[in-house]
Every structure is written in C-alpha cells, then in structure tokens.
Coordinates of C-alpha atoms in Angstrom, one line a residue:
X1 CA 74.6 -212.0 -39.8
X2 CA 77.2 -209.4 -40.7
X3 CA 76.5 -205.7 -40.8
X4 CA 78.1 -202.4 -40.0
X5 CA 79.2 -201.8 -36.4
X6 CA 77.9 -198.2 -35.7
X7 CA 78.0 -198.1 -31.9
X8 CA 80.4 -200.2 -29.8
X9 CA 79.3 -202.7 -27.1
X10 CA 77.5 -206.0 -26.8
X11 CA 73.8 -206.3 -26.2
X12 CA 72.1 -209.6 -25.2
X13 CA 68.3 -210.0 -24.9
X14 CA 64.9 -210.6 -26.5
X15 CA 64.2 -209.2 -29.9
X16 CA 61.4 -206.7 -30.5
X17 CA 60.5 -206.8 -34.2
X18 CA 59.3 -203.3 -35.3
X19 CA 57.3 -203.3 -38.5
X20 CA 58.5 -200.5 -40.7
X21 CA 57.5 -201.8 -44.1
X22 CA 56.9 -199.1 -46.7
X23 CA 53.5 -198.0 -48.0
X24 CA 52.0 -199.3 -51.2
X25 CA 51.7 -196.2 -53.3
X26 CA 49.1 -196.2 -56.0
X27 CA 49.1 -193.8 -59.0
X28 CA 46.0 -191.8 -59.4
X29 CA 45.1 -189.4 -62.2
X30 CA 43.6 -186.1 -61.2
X31 CA 41.0 -184.0 -63.0
X32 CA 42.0 -180.4 -63.8
X33 CA 39.8 -179.0 -61.0
X34 CA 41.5 -181.4 -58.4
X35 CA 45.1 -180.3 -59.0
X36 CA 45.2 -177.2 -56.8
X37 CA 43.5 -179.0 -53.9
X38 CA 46.0 -181.8 -54.2
X39 CA 48.9 -179.3 -54.1
X40 CA 47.4 -177.8 -51.0
X41 CA 47.1 -181.2 -49.4
X42 CA 50.8 -181.8 -50.1
X43 CA 51.7 -178.4 -48.6
X44 CA 49.7 -179.2 -45.5
X45 CA 51.5 -182.5 -45.1
X46 CA 54.9 -180.7 -45.5
X47 CA 53.8 -178.1 -42.8
X48 CA 52.7 -180.9 -40.4
X49 CA 55.9 -182.8 -41.0
X50 CA 58.0 -179.7 -40.3
X51 CA 56.2 -179.1 -37.0
X52 CA 56.8 -182.7 -36.1
X53 CA 60.5 -182.4 -36.9
X54 CA 60.9 -179.2 -34.9
X55 CA 59.4 -180.9 -31.9
X56 CA 61.6 -183.9 -32.4
X57 CA 64.7 -181.7 -32.7
X58 CA 63.9 -179.9 -29.5
X59 CA 63.8 -183.2 -27.7
X60 CA 66.9 -184.4 -29.5
X61 CA 69.0 -181.6 -28.1
X62 CA 68.7 -183.2 -24.7
X63 CA 70.5 -186.3 -26.1
X64 CA 73.3 -185.0 -28.3
X65 CA 74.1 -181.9 -30.3
X66 CA 75.3 -183.9 -33.3
X67 CA 72.0 -185.8 -33.3
X68 CA 70.0 -182.5 -33.2
X69 CA 72.1 -181.2 -36.1
X70 CA 71.0 -184.0 -38.3
X71 CA 67.4 -183.1 -37.6
X72 CA 68.2 -179.6 -38.7
X73 CA 68.9 -181.1 -42.0
X74 CA 65.5 -182.8 -42.1
X75 CA 63.8 -179.5 -41.5
X76 CA 65.9 -177.7 -44.2
X77 CA 65.0 -180.4 -46.7
X78 CA 61.4 -179.7 -46.1
X79 CA 62.1 -176.2 -47.5
X80 CA 64.3 -177.5 -50.3
X81 CA 63.3 -176.3 -53.8
X82 CA 63.9 -179.6 -55.4
X83 CA 62.1 -181.9 -53.0
X84 CA 59.1 -179.6 -52.5
X85 CA 58.9 -177.5 -55.7
X86 CA 59.6 -180.4 -58.1
X87 CA 56.8 -182.4 -56.5
X88 CA 54.4 -179.5 -56.8
X89 CA 55.5 -178.9 -60.4
X90 CA 55.0 -182.5 -61.4
X91 CA 51.6 -182.7 -59.7
X92 CA 50.5 -179.8 -62.0
X93 CA 52.3 -181.2 -65.0
X94 CA 51.3 -184.8 -64.8
X95 CA 48.0 -184.5 -62.9
X96 CA 49.1 -187.3 -60.5
X97 CA 48.3 -187.6 -56.8
X98 CA 50.8 -186.2 -54.2
X99 CA 51.8 -189.6 -52.8
X100 CA 52.8 -191.0 -56.1
X101 CA 54.5 -187.8 -57.3
X102 CA 56.5 -187.3 -54.1
X103 CA 57.7 -190.9 -54.3
X104 CA 58.9 -190.4 -57.8
X105 CA 60.8 -187.2 -56.7
X106 CA 62.3 -189.3 -53.9
X107 CA 63.6 -191.9 -56.4
X108 CA 65.2 -189.2 -58.5
X109 CA 67.0 -187.9 -55.3
X110 CA 68.1 -191.4 -54.3
X111 CA 69.6 -192.0 -57.8
X112 CA 71.7 -188.9 -57.3
X113 CA 73.0 -190.4 -54.0
X114 CA 74.0 -193.6 -55.9
X115 CA 76.4 -191.5 -58.0
X116 CA 78.0 -189.7 -55.1
X117 CA 81.6 -190.8 -54.3
X118 CA 81.5 -190.0 -50.7
X119 CA 80.9 -192.4 -47.8
X120 CA 79.6 -189.7 -45.5
X121 CA 77.0 -188.3 -47.9
X122 CA 76.0 -191.8 -49.0
X123 CA 75.1 -192.4 -45.4
X124 CA 72.5 -189.7 -45.6
X125 CA 70.5 -191.5 -48.3
X126 CA 68.5 -193.5 -45.7
X127 CA 67.8 -190.4 -43.7
X128 CA 66.2 -188.7 -46.8
X129 CA 64.1 -191.8 -47.4
X130 CA 62.9 -191.8 -43.8
X131 CA 61.9 -188.1 -44.1
X132 CA 59.8 -188.8 -47.2
X133 CA 58.1 -191.7 -45.4
X134 CA 57.1 -189.2 -42.6
X135 CA 55.6 -186.9 -45.2
X136 CA 53.7 -189.9 -46.8
X137 CA 52.3 -190.9 -43.4
X138 CA 50.9 -187.4 -43.0
X139 CA 49.5 -187.4 -46.5
X140 CA 47.8 -190.8 -46.0
X141 CA 46.8 -190.2 -42.4
X142 CA 48.6 -193.3 -41.4
X143 CA 49.8 -193.5 -37.8
X144 CA 52.6 -195.9 -37.0
X145 CA 53.5 -198.2 -34.1
X146 CA 55.5 -196.4 -31.4
X147 CA 58.0 -197.7 -28.9
X148 CA 56.9 -195.5 -26.0
X149 CA 54.9 -198.3 -24.5
X150 CA 57.7 -200.8 -24.1
X151 CA 57.5 -202.5 -20.7
X152 CA 60.7 -204.5 -20.6
X153 CA 64.3 -204.2 -22.0
X154 CA 64.5 -205.4 -25.6
X155 CA 66.7 -205.3 -28.7
X156 CA 65.0 -203.4 -31.5
X157 CA 65.1 -205.2 -34.8
X158 CA 63.6 -203.3 -37.8
X159 CA 64.1 -202.3 -41.4
X160 CA 64.8 -198.7 -40.5
X161 CA 64.2 -196.3 -37.6
X162 CA 62.9 -192.8 -38.0
X163 CA 63.9 -189.8 -35.7
X164 CA 60.5 -190.1 -34.0
X165 CA 61.2 -193.8 -33.4
X166 CA 64.5 -193.1 -31.7
X167 CA 63.2 -190.3 -29.6
X168 CA 60.1 -192.2 -28.4
X169 CA 62.2 -195.1 -27.1
X170 CA 62.3 -195.4 -23.4
X171 CA 66.1 -195.4 -23.0
X172 CA 66.1 -197.8 -20.0
X173 CA 64.2 -200.4 -22.1
X174 CA 66.5 -200.4 -25.2
X175 CA 69.4 -202.8 -24.9
X176 CA 70.5 -202.7 -28.6
X177 CA 69.6 -201.8 -32.1
X178 CA 69.8 -203.9 -35.4
X179 CA 68.5 -202.5 -38.7
X180 CA 68.6 -203.3 -42.4
X181 CA 69.5 -199.8 -43.4
X182 CA 71.7 -197.0 -42.1
X183 CA 75.4 -196.5 -41.5
X184 CA 77.8 -194.7 -39.1
X185 CA 76.8 -191.3 -40.4
X186 CA 73.0 -191.9 -40.4
X187 CA 70.9 -190.6 -37.5
X188 CA 70.6 -194.2 -36.1
X189 CA 74.3 -194.6 -35.8
X190 CA 74.8 -191.2 -34.2
X191 CA 71.8 -191.6 -31.9
X192 CA 73.1 -195.0 -30.7
X193 CA 76.7 -193.8 -30.2
X194 CA 75.5 -190.8 -28.3
X195 CA 73.6 -192.9 -25.8
X196 CA 76.1 -195.8 -25.7
X197 CA 73.6 -198.3 -27.2
X198 CA 75.3 -201.2 -29.1
X199 CA 74.1 -201.1 -32.7
X200 CA 74.6 -202.9 -36.0
X201 CA 73.1 -201.6 -39.2
X202 CA 73.1 -202.6 -42.9
X203 CA 72.1 -206.2 -42.5
X204 CA 70.2 -207.5 -45.5
X205 CA 67.0 -209.5 -44.9
X206 CA 67.4 -209.0 -41.2
X207 CA 63.7 -208.8 -40.4
X208 CA 62.8 -212.0 -42.3
X209 CA 65.2 -214.0 -40.1
X210 CA 64.1 -212.8 -36.6
X211 CA 60.8 -212.8 -34.7
X212 CA 59.8 -210.9 -31.6
X213 CA 60.9 -212.8 -28.5
X214 CA 63.9 -214.5 -30.2
X215 CA 67.1 -214.5 -28.1
X216 CA 69.5 -212.2 -29.9
X217 CA 73.0 -210.8 -29.5
X218 CA 74.0 -207.5 -31.1
X219 CA 77.8 -207.3 -31.3
X220 CA 78.6 -203.7 -31.9
X221 CA 82.3 -204.4 -31.7
X222 CA 82.6 -206.7 -34.7
X223 CA 79.3 -205.9 -36.5
X224 CA 77.4 -209.1 -36.0
X225 CA 73.9 -210.1 -35.0
X226 CA 73.5 -213.7 -33.6
X227 CA 70.0 -215.3 -33.3
X228 CA 69.4 -218.1 -30.7
X229 CA 73.0 -218.4 -29.4
X230 CA 73.6 -221.7 -27.6
X231 CA 74.8 -221.8 -24.0
X232 CA 78.5 -221.7 -25.0
X233 CA 78.0 -218.7 -27.2
X234 CA 75.9 -216.9 -24.6
X235 CA 78.6 -217.2 -22.0
X236 CA 81.1 -216.1 -24.7
X237 CA 79.2 -212.9 -25.3
X238 CA 78.5 -212.2 -21.7
X239 CA 82.2 -212.2 -21.1
X240 CA 82.8 -210.0 -24.1
X241 CA 80.1 -207.6 -22.9
X242 CA 81.7 -207.2 -19.4
X243 CA 85.2 -206.9 -20.7
X244 CA 84.2 -204.1 -23.1
X245 CA 82.5 -202.2 -20.3
X246 CA 85.5 -202.3 -18.1
X247 CA 87.8 -201.5 -21.0
X248 CA 85.9 -198.3 -21.9
X249 CA 85.9 -197.2 -18.2
X250 CA 89.7 -197.4 -18.2
X251 CA 90.1 -195.6 -21.5
X252 CA 87.9 -192.6 -20.4
X253 CA 89.6 -192.4 -17.0
X254 CA 92.8 -191.1 -18.8
X255 CA 91.5 -188.8 -21.4
X256 CA 93.0 -185.6 -20.0
X257 CA 96.5 -187.0 -20.0
X258 CA 98.8 -185.8 -22.8
X259 CA 99.5 -188.1 -25.8
X260 CA 103.2 -188.5 -25.1
X261 CA 105.4 -191.5 -25.8
X262 CA 107.4 -193.1 -23.1
X263 CA 110.5 -191.4 -24.4
X264 CA 108.9 -187.9 -24.3
X265 CA 107.6 -187.3 -27.9
X266 CA 104.3 -185.6 -27.8
X267 CA 101.5 -185.9 -30.4
X268 CA 98.5 -183.6 -30.5
X269 CA 95.2 -185.5 -30.9
X270 CA 92.6 -183.3 -32.6
X271 CA 89.0 -184.0 -33.7
X272 CA 87.3 -184.0 -37.0
X273 CA 83.9 -182.2 -36.9
X274 CA 81.2 -181.0 -39.2
X275 CA 79.2 -178.5 -37.1
X276 CA 79.8 -175.9 -34.4
X277 CA 77.6 -177.8 -32.0
X278 CA 80.0 -180.8 -32.0
X279 CA 82.8 -178.5 -30.7
X280 CA 81.0 -178.4 -27.3
X281 CA 81.5 -182.1 -26.8
X282 CA 85.2 -182.5 -27.7
X283 CA 86.7 -182.0 -24.3
X284 CA 85.0 -185.1 -22.8
X285 CA 87.1 -187.2 -25.3
X286 CA 90.3 -185.3 -24.6
X287 CA 90.6 -183.5 -27.9
X288 CA 93.2 -180.8 -28.1
X289 CA 91.5 -178.9 -30.9
X290 CA 89.9 -179.3 -34.3
X291 CA 92.1 -180.8 -36.9
X292 CA 89.5 -180.9 -39.6
X293 CA 86.3 -178.8 -39.7
X294 CA 84.4 -180.2 -42.7
X295 CA 82.4 -177.2 -44.1
X296 CA 80.4 -179.2 -46.5
X297 CA 77.6 -179.7 -44.1
X298 CA 76.9 -176.0 -44.0
X299 CA 76.2 -176.1 -47.7
X300 CA 74.5 -179.5 -48.0
X301 CA 72.0 -178.7 -45.2
X302 CA 71.1 -175.3 -46.6
X303 CA 68.1 -174.4 -48.7
X304 CA 70.1 -171.4 -50.0
X305 CA 73.8 -170.8 -50.3
X306 CA 75.2 -169.7 -46.8
X307 CA 76.5 -166.2 -47.0
X308 CA 79.7 -164.7 -45.5
X309 CA 77.9 -163.8 -42.2
X310 CA 76.3 -167.2 -41.7
X311 CA 79.7 -168.9 -42.3
X312 CA 81.4 -166.4 -40.0
X313 CA 79.0 -167.1 -37.2
X314 CA 79.5 -170.8 -37.5
X315 CA 83.3 -170.6 -37.6
X316 CA 83.4 -168.0 -34.8
X317 CA 81.4 -170.3 -32.5
X318 CA 84.0 -173.1 -33.0
X319 CA 86.9 -170.8 -32.5
X320 CA 85.5 -169.4 -29.3
X321 CA 84.8 -172.8 -28.0
X322 CA 88.3 -174.0 -28.6
X323 CA 90.0 -170.9 -27.3
X324 CA 93.8 -171.1 -28.0
X325 CA 93.4 -174.7 -29.3
X326 CA 93.8 -175.0 -33.1
X327 CA 90.8 -175.0 -35.4
X328 CA 91.7 -176.1 -39.0
X329 CA 88.9 -175.2 -41.3
X330 CA 88.9 -177.0 -44.7
X331 CA 87.4 -175.0 -47.5
X332 CA 84.5 -176.5 -49.4
X333 CA 85.4 -180.1 -50.5
X334 CA 82.5 -181.0 -52.6
X335 CA 81.9 -181.8 -56.2
X336 CA 79.5 -180.7 -58.9
X337 CA 77.7 -184.1 -58.6
X338 CA 76.3 -182.9 -55.2
X339 CA 73.4 -180.6 -55.0
X340 CA 74.3 -177.1 -53.8
X341 CA 71.4 -174.6 -53.4
X342 CA 71.6 -172.0 -56.2
X343 CA 74.3 -173.8 -58.2
X344 CA 73.3 -176.2 -61.0
X345 CA 74.7 -179.7 -60.8
X346 CA 76.6 -181.4 -63.6
X347 CA 76.0 -185.1 -64.4
X348 CA 79.7 -186.0 -64.3
X349 CA 80.7 -189.5 -65.4
X350 CA 83.4 -189.7 -62.7
X351 CA 82.8 -187.1 -60.0
X352 CA 85.7 -188.3 -57.9
X353 CA 88.0 -187.0 -60.7
X354 CA 85.9 -184.1 -61.7
X355 CA 85.2 -180.5 -60.6
X356 CA 85.6 -180.9 -56.8
X357 CA 87.6 -179.6 -53.9
X358 CA 89.8 -176.6 -54.7
X359 CA 88.9 -177.0 -58.4
X360 CA 85.3 -176.1 -57.7
X361 CA 86.3 -173.2 -55.4
X362 CA 88.6 -171.7 -58.1
X363 CA 85.9 -172.2 -60.7
X364 CA 83.3 -170.4 -58.5
X365 CA 85.4 -167.5 -57.0
X366 CA 82.5 -165.7 -55.4
X367 CA 81.5 -168.9 -53.6
X368 CA 85.2 -169.3 -52.4
X369 CA 85.5 -165.6 -51.4
X370 CA 82.5 -165.7 -49.1
X371 CA 83.9 -168.7 -47.4
X372 CA 87.4 -167.2 -47.1
X373 CA 86.0 -164.0 -45.6
X374 CA 83.9 -166.0 -43.1
X375 CA 87.0 -167.9 -42.0
X376 CA 89.2 -164.7 -41.8
X377 CA 86.6 -162.9 -39.7
X378 CA 86.4 -165.9 -37.3
X379 CA 90.2 -166.0 -37.0
X380 CA 90.0 -163.0 -34.7
X381 CA 88.5 -165.2 -32.0
X382 CA 90.9 -168.2 -31.9
X383 CA 93.7 -170.1 -33.4
X384 CA 92.1 -170.6 -36.8
X385 CA 93.9 -172.0 -39.9
X386 CA 92.8 -172.5 -43.5
X387 CA 93.1 -175.8 -45.3
X388 CA 92.8 -176.2 -49.1
X389 CA 91.4 -179.6 -50.2
X390 CA 92.4 -181.8 -53.1
X391 CA 95.6 -179.9 -54.1
X392 CA 97.4 -181.3 -57.1
X393 CA 99.8 -178.5 -58.0
X394 CA 101.5 -175.3 -56.8
X395 CA 99.5 -173.3 -59.2
X396 CA 96.3 -174.2 -57.4
X397 CA 97.7 -172.9 -54.1
X398 CA 98.9 -169.7 -55.9
X399 CA 95.4 -169.1 -57.3
X400 CA 93.8 -169.8 -54.0
X401 CA 96.1 -167.5 -52.2
X402 CA 95.4 -164.7 -54.7
X403 CA 91.7 -165.0 -53.8
X404 CA 92.6 -165.1 -50.2
X405 CA 94.5 -161.9 -50.6
X406 CA 91.5 -160.4 -52.4
X407 CA 89.3 -161.5 -49.4
X408 CA 91.7 -159.8 -47.0
X409 CA 91.7 -156.6 -49.1
X410 CA 87.9 -156.5 -49.1
X411 CA 87.8 -156.9 -45.3
X412 CA 90.4 -154.2 -44.8
X413 CA 88.4 -151.9 -47.1
X414 CA 85.4 -152.5 -44.9
X415 CA 87.5 -152.1 -41.8
X416 CA 86.7 -155.6 -40.5
X417 CA 89.6 -157.0 -38.4
X418 CA 91.1 -160.5 -38.8
X419 CA 94.3 -162.4 -38.1
X420 CA 96.8 -161.1 -40.7
X421 CA 99.1 -164.0 -40.1
X422 CA 96.6 -166.8 -40.4
X423 CA 98.3 -170.1 -41.4
X424 CA 97.5 -171.8 -44.7
X425 CA 97.7 -175.5 -45.3
X426 CA 97.2 -178.0 -48.2
X427 CA 95.5 -181.4 -48.1
X428 CA 97.7 -184.1 -49.4
X429 CA 95.3 -186.6 -50.9
X430 CA 96.4 -187.1 -54.5
X431 CA 99.4 -188.9 -56.0
X432 CA 100.3 -185.6 -57.7
X433 CA 100.5 -183.9 -54.3
X434 CA 102.8 -186.6 -52.9
X435 CA 105.1 -186.5 -55.9
X436 CA 105.3 -182.6 -55.7
X437 CA 105.3 -182.4 -51.9
X438 CA 108.6 -180.5 -51.8
X439 CA 107.3 -177.8 -54.0
X440 CA 103.9 -177.6 -52.2
X441 CA 105.7 -177.2 -48.8
X442 CA 107.4 -174.1 -50.1
X443 CA 104.0 -172.4 -50.4
X444 CA 102.1 -173.4 -47.2
X445 CA 102.6 -173.4 -43.5
X446 CA 101.5 -177.0 -43.0
X447 CA 100.2 -180.0 -44.7
X448 CA 97.4 -182.4 -43.7
X449 CA 97.3 -185.9 -45.2
X450 CA 93.8 -187.0 -46.2
X451 CA 94.3 -190.7 -46.2
X452 CA 90.8 -191.7 -47.3
X453 CA 91.1 -190.1 -50.8
X454 CA 94.9 -190.7 -51.0
X455 CA 94.4 -194.4 -50.7
X456 CA 91.6 -194.4 -53.1
X457 CA 93.5 -192.4 -55.8
X458 CA 96.8 -194.3 -55.2
X459 CA 95.2 -197.7 -55.6
X460 CA 92.6 -196.7 -58.2
X461 CA 89.8 -198.0 -56.0
X462 CA 86.3 -196.7 -55.5
X463 CA 85.8 -197.6 -51.8
X464 CA 82.0 -197.4 -52.1
X465 CA 81.9 -199.8 -55.1
X466 CA 81.1 -203.2 -53.5
X467 CA 82.9 -205.0 -56.4
X468 CA 86.3 -203.5 -55.5
X469 CA 85.9 -202.2 -52.0
X470 CA 87.9 -205.1 -50.6
X471 CA 90.9 -203.8 -52.5
X472 CA 90.9 -200.5 -50.5
X473 CA 94.0 -201.4 -48.4
X474 CA 95.5 -198.8 -46.0
X475 CA 98.6 -201.0 -45.4
X476 CA 99.4 -201.3 -49.1
X477 CA 103.2 -200.7 -49.7
X478 CA 102.4 -197.8 -52.0
X479 CA 100.4 -196.0 -49.3
X480 CA 103.0 -196.5 -46.7
X481 CA 105.8 -195.2 -49.0
X482 CA 103.7 -192.2 -50.0
X483 CA 103.2 -191.3 -46.3
X484 CA 106.9 -191.7 -45.7
X485 CA 107.7 -189.4 -48.6
X486 CA 105.4 -186.7 -47.2
X487 CA 106.8 -187.0 -43.7
X488 CA 110.4 -186.8 -44.8
X489 CA 109.8 -183.8 -47.0
X490 CA 107.9 -182.0 -44.2
X491 CA 110.8 -182.6 -41.8
X492 CA 113.3 -181.4 -44.3
X493 CA 111.2 -178.2 -44.9
X494 CA 110.6 -177.8 -41.2
X495 CA 106.9 -177.7 -41.8
X496 CA 104.1 -179.3 -39.7
X497 CA 102.4 -182.4 -40.9
X498 CA 99.2 -184.0 -39.7
X499 CA 96.9 -186.9 -40.7
X500 CA 93.2 -186.3 -40.8
X501 CA 91.8 -189.4 -42.6
X502 CA 90.5 -192.6 -41.1
X503 CA 94.0 -194.1 -40.8
X504 CA 94.9 -191.4 -38.3
X505 CA 92.2 -192.7 -35.9
X506 CA 92.9 -196.4 -36.4
X507 CA 94.8 -197.6 -33.3
X508 CA 96.2 -200.5 -35.3
X509 CA 98.1 -197.9 -37.4
X510 CA 99.2 -195.6 -34.6
X511 CA 102.6 -197.1 -33.9
X512 CA 103.5 -197.4 -37.6
X513 CA 102.5 -193.7 -38.3
X514 CA 104.6 -192.4 -35.5
X515 CA 107.6 -194.5 -36.7
X516 CA 107.3 -193.3 -40.4
X517 CA 107.9 -189.6 -39.5
X518 CA 107.7 -186.8 -37.1
X519 CA 103.9 -186.2 -37.0
X520 CA 102.7 -183.2 -35.2
X521 CA 99.0 -183.9 -35.1
X522 CA 96.6 -186.8 -35.6
X523 CA 93.0 -185.8 -36.3
X524 CA 90.1 -188.2 -36.0
X525 CA 86.6 -188.8 -35.0
X526 CA 86.3 -187.8 -31.3
X527 CA 85.4 -191.2 -29.9
X528 CA 88.7 -192.6 -31.4
X529 CA 90.9 -190.3 -29.3
X530 CA 91.0 -192.2 -26.0
X531 CA 92.2 -195.5 -27.5
X532 CA 94.8 -193.8 -29.8
X533 CA 96.1 -191.8 -26.8
X534 CA 96.5 -195.0 -24.8
X535 CA 98.6 -196.6 -27.5
X536 CA 100.8 -193.5 -27.8
X537 CA 101.4 -193.4 -24.1
X538 CA 102.7 -197.0 -24.0
X539 CA 105.2 -197.0 -26.8
X540 CA 108.7 -195.6 -27.4
X541 CA 109.4 -193.6 -30.6
X542 CA 112.5 -195.6 -31.3
X543 CA 110.5 -198.8 -31.2
X544 CA 107.9 -197.3 -33.6
X545 CA 110.8 -196.3 -36.0
X546 CA 112.1 -199.9 -35.9
X547 CA 108.6 -201.1 -36.8
X548 CA 108.3 -198.7 -39.7
X549 CA 111.8 -199.6 -41.1
X550 CA 110.8 -203.2 -41.1
X551 CA 107.4 -202.5 -42.8
X552 CA 109.1 -200.4 -45.5
X553 CA 111.1 -203.5 -46.5
X554 CA 108.0 -205.7 -46.9
X555 CA 106.5 -206.1 -50.4
X556 CA 102.9 -207.1 -50.0
X557 CA 99.7 -206.0 -48.2
X558 CA 99.4 -209.4 -46.6
X559 CA 102.9 -209.3 -45.1
X560 CA 102.5 -205.8 -43.8
X561 CA 99.0 -206.4 -42.3
X562 CA 100.1 -209.7 -40.6
X563 CA 103.2 -208.1 -39.2
X564 CA 101.5 -205.1 -37.8
X565 CA 98.6 -207.1 -36.4
X566 CA 101.0 -209.5 -34.7
X567 CA 103.1 -206.7 -33.2
X568 CA 100.2 -204.7 -32.0
X569 CA 98.3 -207.7 -30.5
X570 CA 101.5 -208.8 -28.7
X571 CA 102.2 -205.3 -27.3
X572 CA 98.6 -204.4 -26.5
X573 CA 96.6 -207.6 -25.9
X574 CA 93.8 -205.8 -24.1
X575 CA 93.2 -203.6 -27.2
X576 CA 93.7 -205.9 -30.2
X577 CA 93.7 -209.6 -29.3
X578 CA 90.0 -210.5 -29.4
X579 CA 90.6 -213.7 -27.5
X580 CA 92.2 -211.8 -24.7
X581 CA 90.4 -208.5 -24.6
X582 CA 86.7 -209.0 -25.0
X583 CA 86.0 -212.7 -25.0
X584 CA 87.9 -215.3 -23.1
X585 CA 89.7 -213.2 -20.5
X586 CA 88.0 -211.2 -17.9
X587 CA 90.0 -208.0 -17.3
X588 CA 90.3 -207.2 -13.6
X589 CA 88.4 -204.1 -12.5

C-alpha cells in the first residue's frame, strides 16, 4: 500500500489497530429557551479543550519545539472568531444543537482548505479536523481509547492520530506509524520525524486492510506499508532497516564539516523555517543560517493580526539565535484565499494567480509596513535580510522599496535603531521574473529562486491537483534552462543567488545545480542538509559543469531524469541505488 513517507526509516512488527472512527452527529432542533444553555455548553467544551491543549503543549515541548508550535496553533484556533463565533451565531440563528452546528462550521472551513493552492497549508486540514473532534468528544462526554497502556512494541495503524494520542504513546513501545490521513506538515509527520519513528501517512482504506496482530512493515523511506510479508521480504526489509540506521549515523557524524567540493568551491547550506522555536534546533543538522524564514505561520496561527512588536520579537529571537549567520526573512507570501484575522477573504477563482505575495503586501500597505518595521528592528541583532515574494516586475520592487523607506523614516522619527544597510532580495518564482532577471538584479542585493512555484508556473501545473500532479517535473528542460538563465545573469551582475525550494534540498539535483551556475546558498528543510552536504563534499565543480552541459543538450524530461539518476547512482551508490544502499548490501559499520 502506497502512501506519503513522512519520517524516514523502516519499522517491522505487529500492528495495533487504533479505532478513531468519527462520531455519528445527529441534528436536533432547540426550543427558544434552550438556545443560551446550548451556547454555554459549547463554551464549556471549548474551555475544556483549550486546557487539554495547553497541557498537551507543555508535554510536547519536551519532544520538539516545532511540534509544540503546531499545538500553539490548535490553542489559537480555539479563540478564532470564525470557528467559535460562527458556531455560536448559527446555534442562535438555526436553533440547532452544538455538535451539529460545530460540524457544519468545520465543513465550511475544510472547503476553504480545498481551494488553497499551497501544500504546506493543505497539510493543516487534517489537524483542524482533529481539533474539532476533540471539541466534539468534550461536548458528547465521550472518552477515547488511549495508547498509554501498551505493553509491547507495536506499529500503530489508524485513520488519524490526535495530539493527545501521540503524546500518550509510550515511546519505547512505538515502532512505527501508519495513518489514512496527514502529510509531512501535519502534527503526525512532525512528531514522528522529531522522534525518529518511521511513518507513512495518506494511505486510503488502510484500516480496512489490517487487523491488530498482523505482521506489518512500515517503509518510511519509500512510503509503503506491507502486510504479512513472506520470509524473503522480511529479510529484505531487515537488511534495509539496518542499512538505513548505519547510513544515518555516518551522515550525522559529518554535519559540522563545511559543504566544500573537492576542488575547493564552498556552498553555504541554510535552513527553511517557519517559527523562531525552530531556529534553536538548526545547529544539530549543520545549518549555516536561515535561508528562508516563512512568515505566514505568524499570521495564519493568530486570532488577530500580529503587530509590529510581536513580529519584531519573533524575528529578533531568530536573529539572536543565529548570531552572525544570515537570516533571510520573506515578507508575507499569502493570498486572499487564505483566512487572515481582521482581513476579509475573497473567493478567487484562481488564487495561485490572484492577489498573493508582494501583490497583497502592496495592496495592504499598513500590513506590509508593520512587517517591514518588525524586520528592520530585528536587523540590529543579527545578519538579517529582506526577501520580497512573487516578484514579476521591477515596478513591484520599486513600490516595495518605497514602503521600506517609509518604514525606515518612521523608525528614525521614533528614534528606533536598525541596520541602515539591510540587504534586499527578490524571489524568482515566476516566468516573468526569469525573463526580466537582468533588470531585477539591478534593483536588489541578491535573488532567491523559489523552485516550487517556478516549476508550477513554468509548466502550468497545479501540483496539488491529483489529475495533473504527475506532470510537475523539476527536471523539465524548461525548468533547467530557466535556472541557467538566472544563474548566468546573477554572475554577470555580480549578485548572490540561492535556491530555497524543494529542489535545493533534493540530493539527486545537487550536482546538476552546482554545475548550472555559481550558487552561493542552498536553503532547505533542516533534515535534508546532511545528505546534500555529503554529496557536495564528494564532487568536483568541473565534473558538475560537465553534467550540466550535457543535460542542457537533452530535450525531454525522460532523458534528463534517466541521465541524472544513472550518474548519481553510479557516483553515490550508498545514497541513491536502492539495491546497494538500503536493501541487498549491508554497509560496513
């Protein structure tokens, strides 16, 4: 059964089927005199759920900062005007019971998520659903089966896992996780990765195909769950399990070495983060700074728009944690299709091409100014840089810089210090930006290529639309030529260039990227850094250029993908050749 690999590793053991079927919610009509009591019953359930979430968060902080941050979002959603107030308003308006009304509000929320063109935010859909289920349990007075009484190591198989589920698990008895819902950005994925538990999510009809006690393999490397493996397959996965363990040990042993090619070309490997808490954990992966601080989380998790001071405190914490290391803060990259506290949403037919990124910031100058002032104030405490998202023209940079100057003037008037020479960068993630790159470079200090959106826009592909997602191809000739064009223009202009999309953290693409141009930085999810660093330290830049020259002469995705895969698996069999690395061959300790 195929799913999403959210936490690497291989788990082999007995399945424990955890029943997490949803409640049957019945609609009940209320008499006039019952309405206010029903609203109070709902408020009591919210208050009880909030206390439960605070307790869970306090325990979560002992596991991982990033996991605790997710639980902050849960608590904030319990204060959210739409979730809570809409439910209360509809209880009054429709005279319906709290359970039914809350469930209807949830469905409206989930429909909004279906229209969001963003993988990360789509991954939060399941978390919202789980939160509402927790409220419903408190409304109904229904207690659920817990995992705290497990007596032997098992693989948890379930529809979904709540935060209380994950925190009640006795860690020494959890070999692996397999769920029908969730993704890499859900709390399950982050929890499993933080504890090194192999996990696969998003498997349809999983619970109908497995019973408690079944022999199961969770392959968190290739995203598979195997039921009742025969002796041959069992041996196969035992070898894969041992090889991956040894492989990870070797990767982490070298994290503090520089990412320098054999012929002396150094690349700085930075981390993508979304909260100040994450910054504390970067050094253990060997990150040399923050290449992309996604600020959207600060807005999406808030019950009211974060002000200048709140933003400043968050940015300052990251700057102080990083010291002299760079901290690139991307201004708000969000569209009007996403709910922002205090700002009405628009029902855009195509939000990916709508009022998002820098367009939204320029349309909402006060919103933009508060963020710019927060960044400027934090710049006093480290090597902070500003990155404008979704740039399509020089005029957008000019307008943004005018507002930046206004922010500087206001701070000076208030006698608040900041870095006068803060660097400004532009995200290159649209075809327009690649075609106008020479003009854009004249107005910024650096550029950062956002490959996720660039690929989507270049190929006219909605990567979250299952009907065309297979056409999202990072090794498409158009993508590679666009990257080459940006690299060459940056070199000619003597400006720094980095990559901060998923491609930058893909070890299969590392050698090609280095060969296409003189990259200064690669920014990626922290856990990707050790493997990318290993690749860089084992290649010569001249060899990478030869690879890139050959790829530029190929005309199809198939040719390019096959050539790169063959080259990388030949050069790095322990990293890319499945038959050699994790399955057939036992790597010496």
